Amino acid sequence: MTDANDEPIINDDIREHPATETEPLLARRPSNLSQASSLPRHLTTRHAFAILITLQIGSGVFASPAQIDSNVPSPGASLLVWALGGLLSWAGAASFAELGAAMPINGGMQEYLRHVYGDTMAFMMAWIYIMAAKPSAMAIQSIVIAESIGSIASFSSPDLDPTLLRLVAAGALILIVMLNSVNTKLTMRLSESFTGIKISTVCLVVLGGLIAVIAYLVNPKSSLSGAPDWHERNWFETRSTVSGSGTVDWTTMGTWERYGHFAAALYGGLWAYDGWDNANLVASEIRDPGKALPRAIKYAMVVVLSSYELVNVSYYILLPWDAISSNNAVAVTAAARVFGHWAGICITMLIALSCCGSITGNVFTIGRLIIAASHRNYLPSFLATRGIPASTQRHADPVAAPRTSSDSKSASVIDAPIYANILTLFVTLAYVFFGELRALLTFTGMATWVFYVSTVLGLLILRRREPQLDRPYKPTVLLPILFVVVGVLMIVRTAIFAPPQSILLAVLMVVGAAISKLRRRAAYV
């Protein structure tokens, strides 16, 4: 019997006879695509929900409010941006759910892009995600963990040694990757635990805002009633904000400049919501993906969108409005200001744990993406190895006793993609130590949205090109159209206002296309 750890993520027919640039994947796959993967289906709706929550609720909701508030004229406008970002992400998630239910193959976007556009597009997506987008996101999360630990150790001093911070970030990253390199069951347990921590953190911030409102109603002069702005000022009143090192005067601003600021605000919100696509990366491991995947995405988006709105309302209740746009740690500041020093430390610890959860989810999903890329020969095949290779587990004695069923069971305890996790670790460490995170954030955001829009556009193409494809879940066509239109506007805005990152992305895509062509040419020599 074939060891489960050595079974391919896609069927042998697809792996041994790769499609050409124009040959559709469906032409040679089984009629029941859900059988195209031989990985065990041990993930449920609950697991997919936990993956999405652990990836989406991270440092974004605690760090993005400053970027959003500084680029909108009022708190009311800020809340509208958060709602728009959530709805846009939901439209994208619903579109991805259709693709994941129709083509439940591990690899997510990589496989969808390959099926619609060909091998080169899929290679470029896998290359940029594995070597840039995912590792840089985990590097940001690791540094937030380090800053949280540093702020606990020296809560009153904002001056922390940058080198020490990076070392702490690296240590935290190594520990989390090691924990996620044991087996899938442990990773799922960690993911579910971090989901509870993330939701608890959000609930505590919302509870703080609710306490402030109740305290004001009982005694308007209470020290627990938060800042006075929330009950003294109009929530949609235009006021000046701080963006970068300057003050934004909204009363004299032109339409084009306003568009730039609103786009920057929306980008901050979309970054906070990012991660909604990751359940598709493990679609072939989900039981009944046609029902479970859309359900998990729906539940996760409801929780995340509601949480983000309520958290930001609480920020505007607890803090002076003029202080939010210049504060990158609004949750910690709000808790410490209203409820005292120890409340700030408590929130700081919870934020650090939330970031640990985000890294856990990213390690899990990027491992599956690397496996899928390896089976497509985009990366060396050994990176697809799950668990400890059998050769390293066998006894040195050449006359070893035959392996029993219990031996096989113990040998398969470690089923995580070890080599994929090692690659992820080293690439992410490079970003931790050498990356300029602010510029990198803009770059990776634009890179991911190029592929998001391309994938959802591919969904529209598939609806016309392959109407016979079995689609257990099919949302209204207005959702993918809305997503593509707004996504294109976001990409164009970023390309105009951030030319260095745009040029870098263009260069990487050209290089990726060239490498893909050379790789395919070498395969046929």
PDB file of C-alpha atoms in Angstrom, residues 62-63 66 319 326-334:
ATOM      1  CA  PHE A  62      -4.987  47.040  15.566  1.00  0.00           C
ATOM      2  CA  ALA A  63      -2.574  48.869  13.226  1.00  0.00           C
ATOM      3  CA  ALA A  66      -4.317  55.075  11.858  1.00  0.00           C
ATOM      4  CA  LEU A 319      -9.656  58.044  22.222  1.00  0.00           C
ATOM      5  CA  SER A 326      -1.028  59.538  14.280  1.00  0.00           C
ATOM      6  CA  ASN A 327      -1.163  56.433  16.511  1.00  0.00           C
ATOM      7  CA  ASN A 328      -0.070  53.015  15.201  1.00  0.00           C
ATOM      8  CA  ALA A 329      -1.074  51.212  18.423  1.00  0.00           C
ATOM      9  CA  VAL A 330      -4.582  52.495  18.997  1.00  0.00           C
ATOM     10  CA  ALA A 331      -5.826  49.415  20.886  1.00  0.00           C
ATOM     11  CA  VAL A 332      -3.000  49.527  23.420  1.00  0.00           C
ATOM     12  CA  THR A 333      -3.282  53.309  23.827  1.00  0.00           C
ATOM     13  CA  ALA A 334      -7.059  53.172  24.245  1.00  0.00           C
TER      14      ALA A 334
END
